[in-house]
JSON list of C-alpha atoms in Angstrom, two decimals:
[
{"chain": "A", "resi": 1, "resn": "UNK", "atom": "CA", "xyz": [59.22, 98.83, 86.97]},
{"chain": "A", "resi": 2, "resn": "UNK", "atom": "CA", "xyz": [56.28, 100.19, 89.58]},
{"chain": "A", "resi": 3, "resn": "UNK", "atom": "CA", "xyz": [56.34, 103.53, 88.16]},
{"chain": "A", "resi": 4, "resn": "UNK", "atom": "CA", "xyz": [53.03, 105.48, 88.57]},
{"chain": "A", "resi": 5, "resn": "UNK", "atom": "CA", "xyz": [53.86, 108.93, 88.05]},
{"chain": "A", "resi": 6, "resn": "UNK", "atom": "CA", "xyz": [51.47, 112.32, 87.89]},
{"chain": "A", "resi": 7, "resn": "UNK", "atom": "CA", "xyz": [51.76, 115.76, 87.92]},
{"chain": "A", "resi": 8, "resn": "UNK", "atom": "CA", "xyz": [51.84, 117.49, 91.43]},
{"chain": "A", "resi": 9, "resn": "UNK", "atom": "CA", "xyz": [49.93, 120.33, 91.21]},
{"chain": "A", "resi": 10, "resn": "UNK", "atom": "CA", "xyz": [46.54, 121.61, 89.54]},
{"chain": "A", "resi": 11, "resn": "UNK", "atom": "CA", "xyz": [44.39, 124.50, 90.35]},
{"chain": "A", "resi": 12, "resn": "UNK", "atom": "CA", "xyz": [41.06, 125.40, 88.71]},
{"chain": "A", "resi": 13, "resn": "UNK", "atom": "CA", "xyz": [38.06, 127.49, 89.85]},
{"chain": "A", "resi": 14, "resn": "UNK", "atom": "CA", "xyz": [35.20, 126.46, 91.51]},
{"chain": "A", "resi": 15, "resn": "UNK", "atom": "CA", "xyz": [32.62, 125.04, 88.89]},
{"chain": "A", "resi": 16, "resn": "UNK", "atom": "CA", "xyz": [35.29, 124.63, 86.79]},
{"chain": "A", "resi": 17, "resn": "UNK", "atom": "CA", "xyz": [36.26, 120.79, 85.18]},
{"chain": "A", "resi": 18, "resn": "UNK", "atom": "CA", "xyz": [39.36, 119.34, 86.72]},
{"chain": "A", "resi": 19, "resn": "UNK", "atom": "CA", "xyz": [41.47, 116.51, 84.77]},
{"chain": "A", "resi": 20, "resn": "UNK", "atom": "CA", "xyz": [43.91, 114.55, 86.35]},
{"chain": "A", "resi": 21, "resn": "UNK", "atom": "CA", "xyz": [46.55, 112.69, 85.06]},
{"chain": "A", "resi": 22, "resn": "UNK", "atom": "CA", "xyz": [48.45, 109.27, 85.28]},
{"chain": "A", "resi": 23, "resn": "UNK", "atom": "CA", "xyz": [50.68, 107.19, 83.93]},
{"chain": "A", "resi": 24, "resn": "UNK", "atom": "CA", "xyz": [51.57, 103.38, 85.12]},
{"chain": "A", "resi": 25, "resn": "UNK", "atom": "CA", "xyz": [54.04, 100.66, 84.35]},
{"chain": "A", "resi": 26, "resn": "UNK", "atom": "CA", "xyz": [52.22, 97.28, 84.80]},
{"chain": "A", "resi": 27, "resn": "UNK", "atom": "CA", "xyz": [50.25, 96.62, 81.72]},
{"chain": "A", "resi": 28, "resn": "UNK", "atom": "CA", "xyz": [49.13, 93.13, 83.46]},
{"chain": "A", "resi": 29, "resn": "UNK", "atom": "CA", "xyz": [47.62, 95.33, 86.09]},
{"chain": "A", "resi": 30, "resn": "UNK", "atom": "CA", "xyz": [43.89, 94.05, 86.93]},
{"chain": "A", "resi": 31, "resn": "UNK", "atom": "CA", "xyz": [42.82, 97.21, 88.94]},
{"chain": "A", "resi": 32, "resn": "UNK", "atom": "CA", "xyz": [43.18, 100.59, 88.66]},
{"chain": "A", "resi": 33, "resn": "UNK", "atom": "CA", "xyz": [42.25, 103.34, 91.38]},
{"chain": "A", "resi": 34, "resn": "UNK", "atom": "CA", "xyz": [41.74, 106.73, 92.26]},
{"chain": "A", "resi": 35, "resn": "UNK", "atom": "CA", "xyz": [42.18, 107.53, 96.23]},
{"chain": "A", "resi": 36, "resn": "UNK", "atom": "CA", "xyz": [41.86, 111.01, 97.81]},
{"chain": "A", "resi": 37, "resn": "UNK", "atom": "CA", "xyz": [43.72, 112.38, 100.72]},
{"chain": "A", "resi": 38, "resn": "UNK", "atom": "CA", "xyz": [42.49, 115.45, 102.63]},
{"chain": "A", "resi": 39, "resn": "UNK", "atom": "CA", "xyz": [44.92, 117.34, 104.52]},
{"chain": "A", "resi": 40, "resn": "UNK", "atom": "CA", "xyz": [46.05, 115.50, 108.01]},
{"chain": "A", "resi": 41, "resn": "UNK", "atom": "CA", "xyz": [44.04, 112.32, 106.89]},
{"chain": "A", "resi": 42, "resn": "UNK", "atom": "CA", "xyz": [44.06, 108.64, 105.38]},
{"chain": "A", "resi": 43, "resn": "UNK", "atom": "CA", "xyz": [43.53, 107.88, 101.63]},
{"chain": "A", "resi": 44, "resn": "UNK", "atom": "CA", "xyz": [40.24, 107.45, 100.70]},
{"chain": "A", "resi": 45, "resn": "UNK", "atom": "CA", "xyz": [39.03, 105.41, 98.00]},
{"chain": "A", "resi": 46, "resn": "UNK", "atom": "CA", "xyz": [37.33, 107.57, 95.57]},
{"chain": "A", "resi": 47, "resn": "UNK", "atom": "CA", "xyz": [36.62, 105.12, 92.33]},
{"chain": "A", "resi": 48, "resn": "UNK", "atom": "CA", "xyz": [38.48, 102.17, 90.86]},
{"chain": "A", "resi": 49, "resn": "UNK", "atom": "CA", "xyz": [38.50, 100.71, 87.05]},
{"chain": "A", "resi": 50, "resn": "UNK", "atom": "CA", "xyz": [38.61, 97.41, 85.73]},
{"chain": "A", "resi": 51, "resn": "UNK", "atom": "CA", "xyz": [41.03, 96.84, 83.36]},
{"chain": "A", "resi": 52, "resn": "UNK", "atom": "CA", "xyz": [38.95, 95.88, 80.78]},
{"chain": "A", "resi": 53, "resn": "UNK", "atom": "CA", "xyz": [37.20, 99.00, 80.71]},
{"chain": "A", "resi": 54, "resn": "UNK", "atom": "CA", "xyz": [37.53, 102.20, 78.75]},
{"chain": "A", "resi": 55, "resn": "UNK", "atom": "CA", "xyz": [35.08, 104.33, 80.73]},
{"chain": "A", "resi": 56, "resn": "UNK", "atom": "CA", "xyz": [33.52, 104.87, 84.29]},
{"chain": "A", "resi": 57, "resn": "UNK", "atom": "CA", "xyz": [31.40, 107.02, 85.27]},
{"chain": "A", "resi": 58, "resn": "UNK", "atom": "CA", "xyz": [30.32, 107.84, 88.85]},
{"chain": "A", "resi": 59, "resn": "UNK", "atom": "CA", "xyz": [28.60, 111.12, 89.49]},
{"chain": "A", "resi": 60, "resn": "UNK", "atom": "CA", "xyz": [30.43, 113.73, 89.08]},
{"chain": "A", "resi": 61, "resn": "UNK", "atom": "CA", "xyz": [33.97, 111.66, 88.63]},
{"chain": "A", "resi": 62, "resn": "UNK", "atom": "CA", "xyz": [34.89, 110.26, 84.89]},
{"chain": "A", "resi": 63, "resn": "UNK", "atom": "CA", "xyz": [37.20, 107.57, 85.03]},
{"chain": "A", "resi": 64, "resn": "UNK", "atom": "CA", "xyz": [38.87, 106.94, 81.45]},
{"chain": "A", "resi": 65, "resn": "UNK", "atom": "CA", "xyz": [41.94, 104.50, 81.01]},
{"chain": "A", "resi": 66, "resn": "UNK", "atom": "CA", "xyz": [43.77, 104.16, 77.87]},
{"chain": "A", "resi": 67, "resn": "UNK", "atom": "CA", "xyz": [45.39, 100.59, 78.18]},
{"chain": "A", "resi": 68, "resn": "UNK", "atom": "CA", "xyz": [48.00, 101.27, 75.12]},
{"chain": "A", "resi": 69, "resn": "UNK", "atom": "CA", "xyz": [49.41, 104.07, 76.52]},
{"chain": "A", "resi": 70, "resn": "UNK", "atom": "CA", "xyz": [48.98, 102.95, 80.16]},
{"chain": "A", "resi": 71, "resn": "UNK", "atom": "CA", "xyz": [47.34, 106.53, 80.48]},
{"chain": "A", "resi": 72, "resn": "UNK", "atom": "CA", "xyz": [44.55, 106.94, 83.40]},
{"chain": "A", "resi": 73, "resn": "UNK", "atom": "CA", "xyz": [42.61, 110.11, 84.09]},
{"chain": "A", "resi": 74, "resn": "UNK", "atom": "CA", "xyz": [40.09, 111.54, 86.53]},
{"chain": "A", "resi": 75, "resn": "UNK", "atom": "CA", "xyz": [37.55, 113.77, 85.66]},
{"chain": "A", "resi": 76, "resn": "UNK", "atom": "CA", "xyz": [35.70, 115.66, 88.26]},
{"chain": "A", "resi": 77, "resn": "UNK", "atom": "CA", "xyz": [33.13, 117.84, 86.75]},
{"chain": "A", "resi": 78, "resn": "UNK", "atom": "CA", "xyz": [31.48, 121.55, 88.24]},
{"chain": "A", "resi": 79, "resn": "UNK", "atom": "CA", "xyz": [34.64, 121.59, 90.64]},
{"chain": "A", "resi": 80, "resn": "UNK", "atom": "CA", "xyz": [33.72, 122.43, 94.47]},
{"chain": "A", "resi": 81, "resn": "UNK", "atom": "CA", "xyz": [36.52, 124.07, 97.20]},
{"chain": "A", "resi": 82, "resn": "UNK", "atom": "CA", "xyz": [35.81, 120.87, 98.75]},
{"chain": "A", "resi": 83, "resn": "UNK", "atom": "CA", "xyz": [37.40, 118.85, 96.41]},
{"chain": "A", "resi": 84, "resn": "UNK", "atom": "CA", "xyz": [40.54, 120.64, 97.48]},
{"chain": "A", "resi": 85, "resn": "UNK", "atom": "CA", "xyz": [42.82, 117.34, 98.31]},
{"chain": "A", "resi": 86, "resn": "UNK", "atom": "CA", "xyz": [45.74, 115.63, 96.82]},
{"chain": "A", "resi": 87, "resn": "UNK", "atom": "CA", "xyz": [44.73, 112.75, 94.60]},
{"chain": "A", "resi": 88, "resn": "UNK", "atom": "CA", "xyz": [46.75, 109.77, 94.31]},
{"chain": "A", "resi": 89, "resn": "UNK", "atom": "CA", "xyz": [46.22, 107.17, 90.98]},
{"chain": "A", "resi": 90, "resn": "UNK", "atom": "CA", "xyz": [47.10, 103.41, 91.91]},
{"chain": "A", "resi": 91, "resn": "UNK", "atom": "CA", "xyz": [47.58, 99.93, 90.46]},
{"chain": "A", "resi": 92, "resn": "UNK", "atom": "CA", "xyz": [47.51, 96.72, 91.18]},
{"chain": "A", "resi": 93, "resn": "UNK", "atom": "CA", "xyz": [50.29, 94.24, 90.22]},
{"chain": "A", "resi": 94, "resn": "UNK", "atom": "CA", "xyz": [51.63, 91.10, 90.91]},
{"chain": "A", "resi": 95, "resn": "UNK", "atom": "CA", "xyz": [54.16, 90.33, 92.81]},
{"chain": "A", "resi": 96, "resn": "UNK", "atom": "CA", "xyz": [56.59, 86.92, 93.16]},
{"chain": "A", "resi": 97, "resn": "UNK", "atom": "CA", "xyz": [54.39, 85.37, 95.24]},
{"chain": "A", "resi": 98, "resn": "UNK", "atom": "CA", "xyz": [51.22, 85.60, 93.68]},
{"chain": "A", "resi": 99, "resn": "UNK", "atom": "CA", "xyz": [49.73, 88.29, 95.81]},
{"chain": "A", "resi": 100, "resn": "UNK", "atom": "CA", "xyz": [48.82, 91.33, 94.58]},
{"chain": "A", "resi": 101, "resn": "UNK", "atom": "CA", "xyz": [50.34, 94.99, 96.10]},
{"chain": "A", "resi": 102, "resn": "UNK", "atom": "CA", "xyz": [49.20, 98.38, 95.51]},
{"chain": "A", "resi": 103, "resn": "UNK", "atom": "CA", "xyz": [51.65, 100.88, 94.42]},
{"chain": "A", "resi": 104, "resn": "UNK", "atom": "CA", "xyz": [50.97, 104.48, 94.49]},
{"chain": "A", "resi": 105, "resn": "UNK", "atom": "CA", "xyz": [51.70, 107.72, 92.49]},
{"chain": "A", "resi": 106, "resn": "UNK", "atom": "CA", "xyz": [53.09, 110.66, 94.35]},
{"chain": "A", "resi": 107, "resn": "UNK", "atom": "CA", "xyz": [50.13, 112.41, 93.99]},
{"chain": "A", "resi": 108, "resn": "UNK", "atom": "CA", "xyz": [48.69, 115.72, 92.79]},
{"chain": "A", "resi": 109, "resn": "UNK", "atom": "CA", "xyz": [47.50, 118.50, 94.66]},
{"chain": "A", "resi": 110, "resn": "UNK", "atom": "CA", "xyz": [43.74, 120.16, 93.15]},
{"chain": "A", "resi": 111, "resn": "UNK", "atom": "CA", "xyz": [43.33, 123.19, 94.60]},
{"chain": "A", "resi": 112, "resn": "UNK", "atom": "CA", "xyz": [39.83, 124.91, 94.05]},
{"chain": "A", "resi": 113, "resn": "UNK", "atom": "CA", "xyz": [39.42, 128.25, 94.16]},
{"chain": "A", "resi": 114, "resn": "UNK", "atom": "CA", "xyz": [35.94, 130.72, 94.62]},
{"chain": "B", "resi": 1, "resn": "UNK", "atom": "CA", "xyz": [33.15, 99.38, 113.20]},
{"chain": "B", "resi": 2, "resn": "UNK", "atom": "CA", "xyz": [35.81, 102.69, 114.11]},
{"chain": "B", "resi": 3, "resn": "UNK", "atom": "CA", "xyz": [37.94, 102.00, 111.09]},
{"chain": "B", "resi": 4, "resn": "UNK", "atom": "CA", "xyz": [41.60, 101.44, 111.15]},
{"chain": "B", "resi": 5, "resn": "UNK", "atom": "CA", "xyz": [43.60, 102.71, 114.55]},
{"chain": "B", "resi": 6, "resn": "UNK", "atom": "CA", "xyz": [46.89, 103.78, 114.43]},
{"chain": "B", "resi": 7, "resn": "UNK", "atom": "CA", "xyz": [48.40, 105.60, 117.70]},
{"chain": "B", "resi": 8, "resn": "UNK", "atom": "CA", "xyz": [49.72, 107.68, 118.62]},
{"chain": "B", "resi": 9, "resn": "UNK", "atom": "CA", "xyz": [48.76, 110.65, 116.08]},
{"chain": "B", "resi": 10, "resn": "UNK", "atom": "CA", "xyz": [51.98, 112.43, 116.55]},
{"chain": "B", "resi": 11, "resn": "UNK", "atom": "CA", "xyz": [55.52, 111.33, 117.86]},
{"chain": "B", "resi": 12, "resn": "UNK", "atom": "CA", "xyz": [58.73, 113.52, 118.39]},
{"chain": "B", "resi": 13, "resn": "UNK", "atom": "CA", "xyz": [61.72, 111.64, 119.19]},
{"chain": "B", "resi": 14, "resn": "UNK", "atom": "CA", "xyz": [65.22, 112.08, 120.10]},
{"chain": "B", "resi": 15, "resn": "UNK", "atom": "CA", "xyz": [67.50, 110.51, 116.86]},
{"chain": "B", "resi": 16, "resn": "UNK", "atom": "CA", "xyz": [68.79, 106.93, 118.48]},
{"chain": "B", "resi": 17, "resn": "UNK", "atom": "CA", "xyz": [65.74, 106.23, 120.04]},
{"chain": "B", "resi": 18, "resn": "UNK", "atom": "CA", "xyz": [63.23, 103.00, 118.93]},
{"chain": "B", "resi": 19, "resn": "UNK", "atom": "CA", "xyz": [59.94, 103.89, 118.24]},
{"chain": "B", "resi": 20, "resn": "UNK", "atom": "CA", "xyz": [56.98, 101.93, 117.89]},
{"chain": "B", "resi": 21, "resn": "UNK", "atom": "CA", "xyz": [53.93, 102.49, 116.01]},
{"chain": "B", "resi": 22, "resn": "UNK", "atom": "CA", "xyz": [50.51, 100.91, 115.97]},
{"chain": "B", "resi": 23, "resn": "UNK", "atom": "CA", "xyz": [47.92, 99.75, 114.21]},
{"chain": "B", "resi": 24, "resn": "UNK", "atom": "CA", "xyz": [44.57, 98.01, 114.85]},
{"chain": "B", "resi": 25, "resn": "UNK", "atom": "CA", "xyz": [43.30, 96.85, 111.40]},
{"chain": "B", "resi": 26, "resn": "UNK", "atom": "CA", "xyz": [39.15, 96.54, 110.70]},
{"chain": "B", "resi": 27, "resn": "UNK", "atom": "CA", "xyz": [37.93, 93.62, 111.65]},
{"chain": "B", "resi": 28, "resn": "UNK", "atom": "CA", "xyz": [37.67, 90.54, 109.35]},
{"chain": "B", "resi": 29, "resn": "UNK", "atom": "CA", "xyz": [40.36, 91.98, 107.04]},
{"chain": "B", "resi": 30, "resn": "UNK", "atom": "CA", "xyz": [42.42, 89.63, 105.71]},
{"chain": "B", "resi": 31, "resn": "UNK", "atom": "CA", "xyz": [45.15, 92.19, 104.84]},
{"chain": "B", "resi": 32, "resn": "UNK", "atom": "CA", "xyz": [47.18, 94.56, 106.53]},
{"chain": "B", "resi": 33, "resn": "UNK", "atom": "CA", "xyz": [49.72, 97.11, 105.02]},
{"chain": "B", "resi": 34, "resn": "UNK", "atom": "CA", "xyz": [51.96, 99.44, 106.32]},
{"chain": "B", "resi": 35, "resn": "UNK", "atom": "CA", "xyz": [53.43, 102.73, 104.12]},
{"chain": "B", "resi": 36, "resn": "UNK", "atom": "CA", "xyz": [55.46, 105.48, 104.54]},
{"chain": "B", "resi": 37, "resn": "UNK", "atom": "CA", "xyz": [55.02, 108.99, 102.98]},
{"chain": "B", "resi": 38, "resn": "UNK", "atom": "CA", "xyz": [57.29, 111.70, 102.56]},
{"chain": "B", "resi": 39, "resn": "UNK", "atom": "CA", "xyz": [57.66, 115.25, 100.42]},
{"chain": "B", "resi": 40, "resn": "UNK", "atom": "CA", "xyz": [60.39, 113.52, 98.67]},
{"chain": "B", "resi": 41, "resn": "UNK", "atom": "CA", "xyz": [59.00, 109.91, 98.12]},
{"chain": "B", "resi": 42, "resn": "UNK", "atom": "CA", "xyz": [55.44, 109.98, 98.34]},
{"chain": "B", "resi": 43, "resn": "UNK", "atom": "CA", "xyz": [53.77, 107.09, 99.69]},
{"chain": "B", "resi": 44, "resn": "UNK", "atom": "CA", "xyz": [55.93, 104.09, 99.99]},
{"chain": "B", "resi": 45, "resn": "UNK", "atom": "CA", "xyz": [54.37, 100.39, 100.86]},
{"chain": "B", "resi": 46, "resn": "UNK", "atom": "CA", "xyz": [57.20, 99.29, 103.31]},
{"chain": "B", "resi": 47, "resn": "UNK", "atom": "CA", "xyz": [55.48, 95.77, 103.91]},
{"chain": "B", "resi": 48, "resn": "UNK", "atom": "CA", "xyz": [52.03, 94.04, 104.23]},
{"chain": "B", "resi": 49, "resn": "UNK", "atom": "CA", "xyz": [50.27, 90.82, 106.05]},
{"chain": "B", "resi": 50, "resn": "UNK", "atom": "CA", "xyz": [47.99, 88.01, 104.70]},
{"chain": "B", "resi": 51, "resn": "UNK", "atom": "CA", "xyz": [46.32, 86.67, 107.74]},
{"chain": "B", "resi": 52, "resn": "UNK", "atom": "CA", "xyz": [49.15, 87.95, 110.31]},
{"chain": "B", "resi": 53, "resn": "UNK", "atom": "CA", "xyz": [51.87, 86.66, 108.09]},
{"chain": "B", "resi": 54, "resn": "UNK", "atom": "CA", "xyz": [54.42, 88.80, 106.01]},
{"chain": "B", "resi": 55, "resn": "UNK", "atom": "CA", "xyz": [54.01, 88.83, 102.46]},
{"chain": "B", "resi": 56, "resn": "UNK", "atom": "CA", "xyz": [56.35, 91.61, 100.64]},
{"chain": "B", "resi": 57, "resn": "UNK", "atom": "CA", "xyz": [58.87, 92.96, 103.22]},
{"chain": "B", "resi": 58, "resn": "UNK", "atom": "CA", "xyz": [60.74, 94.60, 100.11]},
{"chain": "B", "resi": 59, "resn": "UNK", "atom": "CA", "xyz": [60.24, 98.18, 100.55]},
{"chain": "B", "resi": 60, "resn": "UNK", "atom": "CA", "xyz": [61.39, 98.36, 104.39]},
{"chain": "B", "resi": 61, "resn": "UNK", "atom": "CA", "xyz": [64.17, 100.28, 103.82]},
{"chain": "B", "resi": 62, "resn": "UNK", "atom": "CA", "xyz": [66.64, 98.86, 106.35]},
{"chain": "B", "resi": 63, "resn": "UNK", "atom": "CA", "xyz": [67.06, 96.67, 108.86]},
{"chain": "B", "resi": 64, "resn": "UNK", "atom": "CA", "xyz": [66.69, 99.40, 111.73]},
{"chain": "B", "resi": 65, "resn": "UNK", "atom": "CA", "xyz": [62.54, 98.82, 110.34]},
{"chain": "B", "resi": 66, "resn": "UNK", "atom": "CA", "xyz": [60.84, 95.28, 111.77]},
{"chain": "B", "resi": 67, "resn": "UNK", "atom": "CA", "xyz": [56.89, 95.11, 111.80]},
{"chain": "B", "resi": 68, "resn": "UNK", "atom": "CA", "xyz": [54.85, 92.42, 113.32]},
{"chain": "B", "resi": 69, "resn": "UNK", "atom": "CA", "xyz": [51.29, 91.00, 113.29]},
{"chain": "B", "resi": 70, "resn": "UNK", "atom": "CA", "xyz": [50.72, 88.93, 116.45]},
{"chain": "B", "resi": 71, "resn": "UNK", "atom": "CA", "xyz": [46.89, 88.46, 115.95]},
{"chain": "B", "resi": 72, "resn": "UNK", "atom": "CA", "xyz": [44.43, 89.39, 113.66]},
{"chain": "B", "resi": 73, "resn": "UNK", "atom": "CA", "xyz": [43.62, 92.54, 115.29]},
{"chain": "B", "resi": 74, "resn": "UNK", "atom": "CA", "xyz": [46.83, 94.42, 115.91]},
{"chain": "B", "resi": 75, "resn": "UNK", "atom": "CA", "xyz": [50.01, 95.35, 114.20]},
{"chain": "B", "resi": 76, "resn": "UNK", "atom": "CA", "xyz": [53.31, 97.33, 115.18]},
{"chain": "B", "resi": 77, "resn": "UNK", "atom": "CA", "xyz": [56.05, 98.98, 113.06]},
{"chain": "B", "resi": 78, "resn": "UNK", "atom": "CA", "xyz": [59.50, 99.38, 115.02]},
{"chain": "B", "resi": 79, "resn": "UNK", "atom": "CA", "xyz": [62.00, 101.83, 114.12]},
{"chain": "B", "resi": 80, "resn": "UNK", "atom": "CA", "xyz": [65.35, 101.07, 116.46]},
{"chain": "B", "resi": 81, "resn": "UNK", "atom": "CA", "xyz": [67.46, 103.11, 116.57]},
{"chain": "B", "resi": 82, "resn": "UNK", "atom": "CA", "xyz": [65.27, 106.24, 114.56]},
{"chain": "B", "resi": 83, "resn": "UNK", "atom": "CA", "xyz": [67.14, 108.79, 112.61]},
{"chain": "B", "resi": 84, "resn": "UNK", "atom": "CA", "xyz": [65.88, 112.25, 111.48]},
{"chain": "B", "resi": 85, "resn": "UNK", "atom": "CA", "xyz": [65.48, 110.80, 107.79]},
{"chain": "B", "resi": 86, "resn": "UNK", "atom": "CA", "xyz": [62.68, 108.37, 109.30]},
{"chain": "B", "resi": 87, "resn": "UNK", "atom": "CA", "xyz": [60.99, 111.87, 109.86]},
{"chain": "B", "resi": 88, "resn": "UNK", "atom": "CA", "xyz": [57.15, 110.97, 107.93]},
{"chain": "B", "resi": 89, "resn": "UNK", "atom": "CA", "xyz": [53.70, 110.47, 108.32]},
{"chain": "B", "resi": 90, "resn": "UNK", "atom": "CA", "xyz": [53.65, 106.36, 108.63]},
{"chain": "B", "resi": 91, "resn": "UNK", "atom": "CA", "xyz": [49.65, 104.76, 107.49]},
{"chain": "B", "resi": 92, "resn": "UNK", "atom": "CA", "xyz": [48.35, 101.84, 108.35]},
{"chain": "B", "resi": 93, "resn": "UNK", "atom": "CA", "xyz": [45.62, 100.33, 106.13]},
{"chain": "B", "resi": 94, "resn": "UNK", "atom": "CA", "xyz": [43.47, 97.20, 105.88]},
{"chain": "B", "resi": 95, "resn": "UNK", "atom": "CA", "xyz": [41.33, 95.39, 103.11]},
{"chain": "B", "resi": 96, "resn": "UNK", "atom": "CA", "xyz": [39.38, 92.45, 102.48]},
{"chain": "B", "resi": 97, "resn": "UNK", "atom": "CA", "xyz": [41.91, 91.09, 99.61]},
{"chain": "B", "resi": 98, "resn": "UNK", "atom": "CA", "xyz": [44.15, 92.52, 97.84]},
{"chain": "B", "resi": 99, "resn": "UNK", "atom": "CA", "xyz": [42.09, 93.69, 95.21]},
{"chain": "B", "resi": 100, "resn": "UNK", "atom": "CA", "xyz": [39.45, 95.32, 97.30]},
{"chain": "B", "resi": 101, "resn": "UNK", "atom": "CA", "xyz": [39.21, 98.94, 98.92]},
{"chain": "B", "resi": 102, "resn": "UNK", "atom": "CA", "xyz": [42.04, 99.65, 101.27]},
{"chain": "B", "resi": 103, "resn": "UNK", "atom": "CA", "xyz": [40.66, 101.36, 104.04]},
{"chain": "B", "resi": 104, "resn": "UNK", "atom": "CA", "xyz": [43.65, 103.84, 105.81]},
{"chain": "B", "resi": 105, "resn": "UNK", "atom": "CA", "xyz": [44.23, 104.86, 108.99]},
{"chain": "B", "resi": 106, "resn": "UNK", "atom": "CA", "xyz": [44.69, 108.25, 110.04]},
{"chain": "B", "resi": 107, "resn": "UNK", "atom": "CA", "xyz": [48.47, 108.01, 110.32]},
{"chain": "B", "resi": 108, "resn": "UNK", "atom": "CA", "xyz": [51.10, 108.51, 113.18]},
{"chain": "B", "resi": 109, "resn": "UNK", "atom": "CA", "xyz": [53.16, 111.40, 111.90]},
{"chain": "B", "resi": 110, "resn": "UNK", "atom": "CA", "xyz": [56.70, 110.82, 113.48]},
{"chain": "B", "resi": 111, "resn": "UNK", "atom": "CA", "xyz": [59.36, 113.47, 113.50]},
{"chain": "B", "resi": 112, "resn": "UNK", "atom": "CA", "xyz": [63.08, 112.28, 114.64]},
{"chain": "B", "resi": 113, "resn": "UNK", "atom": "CA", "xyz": [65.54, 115.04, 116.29]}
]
């Protein structure tokens, strides 16, 4: 299946920690990202993971993927209004004829308040 | 370079009507894909190019949907006839490969009537 699901909504205060969550199908998946859409805009990429890696950090954004449970999280720490967006979690999988394709989750909303 | 084009920003249409939609990837990208997103759906990968050609056409829902690549610099989605379900914000987006950063467009967001 190409199942990447997440929870739609999350609100925190400003300065606050945010964690958001994902799950995917493809364990063969080589590539995992985070992209972040603000409103009436493209995706952005934000941060991506290599498979073979349990941790990645990148300023204030903490990537962690559990490969067992096919579990990915962000972690944005001291949360700012600005990081008011939806955030979408992605992988990468194979398809029949070799290529790779992207496949999206549906996204979750952050919403940052003073 | 401007990033990826897409045009027009906004379309209203009259249900039965075709409507094309544009793209004009980055240049030197070797990859072009076009999505759909919706409330209901989220964002949907409808079909993408390797070097102009069609790779994965699987997710265009019907046949009323055709896209093309012509040349390496320009890319349209067709919708003929439209119906008020093909009411969403269509991206365009380009990347090196497939495993590199896909850089989006700005999106057309269509609305059928």
């Amino acid at each position: 299946g190409e199942d990447v699901e997440q929870s739609l909504f999350l609100s925190v205060r400003e300065g606050d920690s945010s964690v958001i969550n994902c799950t995917y199908t493809d364990s063969s998946s080589t590539y995992l990202y985070w992209y972040k859409q603000e409103p009436g805009a493209g995706l952005q990429l934000l941060t991506y993971i290599f498979s073979n890696m349990d941790m990645k950090q990148d300023q204030r954004l903490t990537v962690l993927l559990n490969k067992k449970d096919k579990h990915l999280s962000l972690r944005i720490a001291d949360t700012q209004t600005g990081d008011s967006a939806i955030y979408f979690c992605a992988e990468s999988i194979r398809v029949n004829t070799g290529f790779q394709k992207l496949v999206f989750g549906t996204g979750t909303r952050l919403l940052v308040s003073p | 370079d401007a990033g990826v084009i897409q045009s027009p920003r906004h379309e209203v249409t009259e249900m039965g009507q075709e409507v094309t939609l544009r793209c004009k990837p980055i240049s030197g990208h070797d990859y072009l894909f076009w999505y759909r997103q919706t409330m209901m759906r989220g964002l949907e990968l409808l079909i993408y190019f390797n070097n102009n050609v069609p790779i994965d056409d699987s997710g265009m829902p019907e046949d009323r949907f055709s896209a093309k690549m012509p040349n390496a610099s320009f890319s349209t989605l067709k919708i003929q006839p439209s119906e008020p379900r093909d009411s969403a914000v269509y991206f365009c987006a380009s990347s090196l490969g497939t495993y590199t950063e896909a850089f989006f467009g700005q999106g057309t967001r269509l609305t059928v009537v």
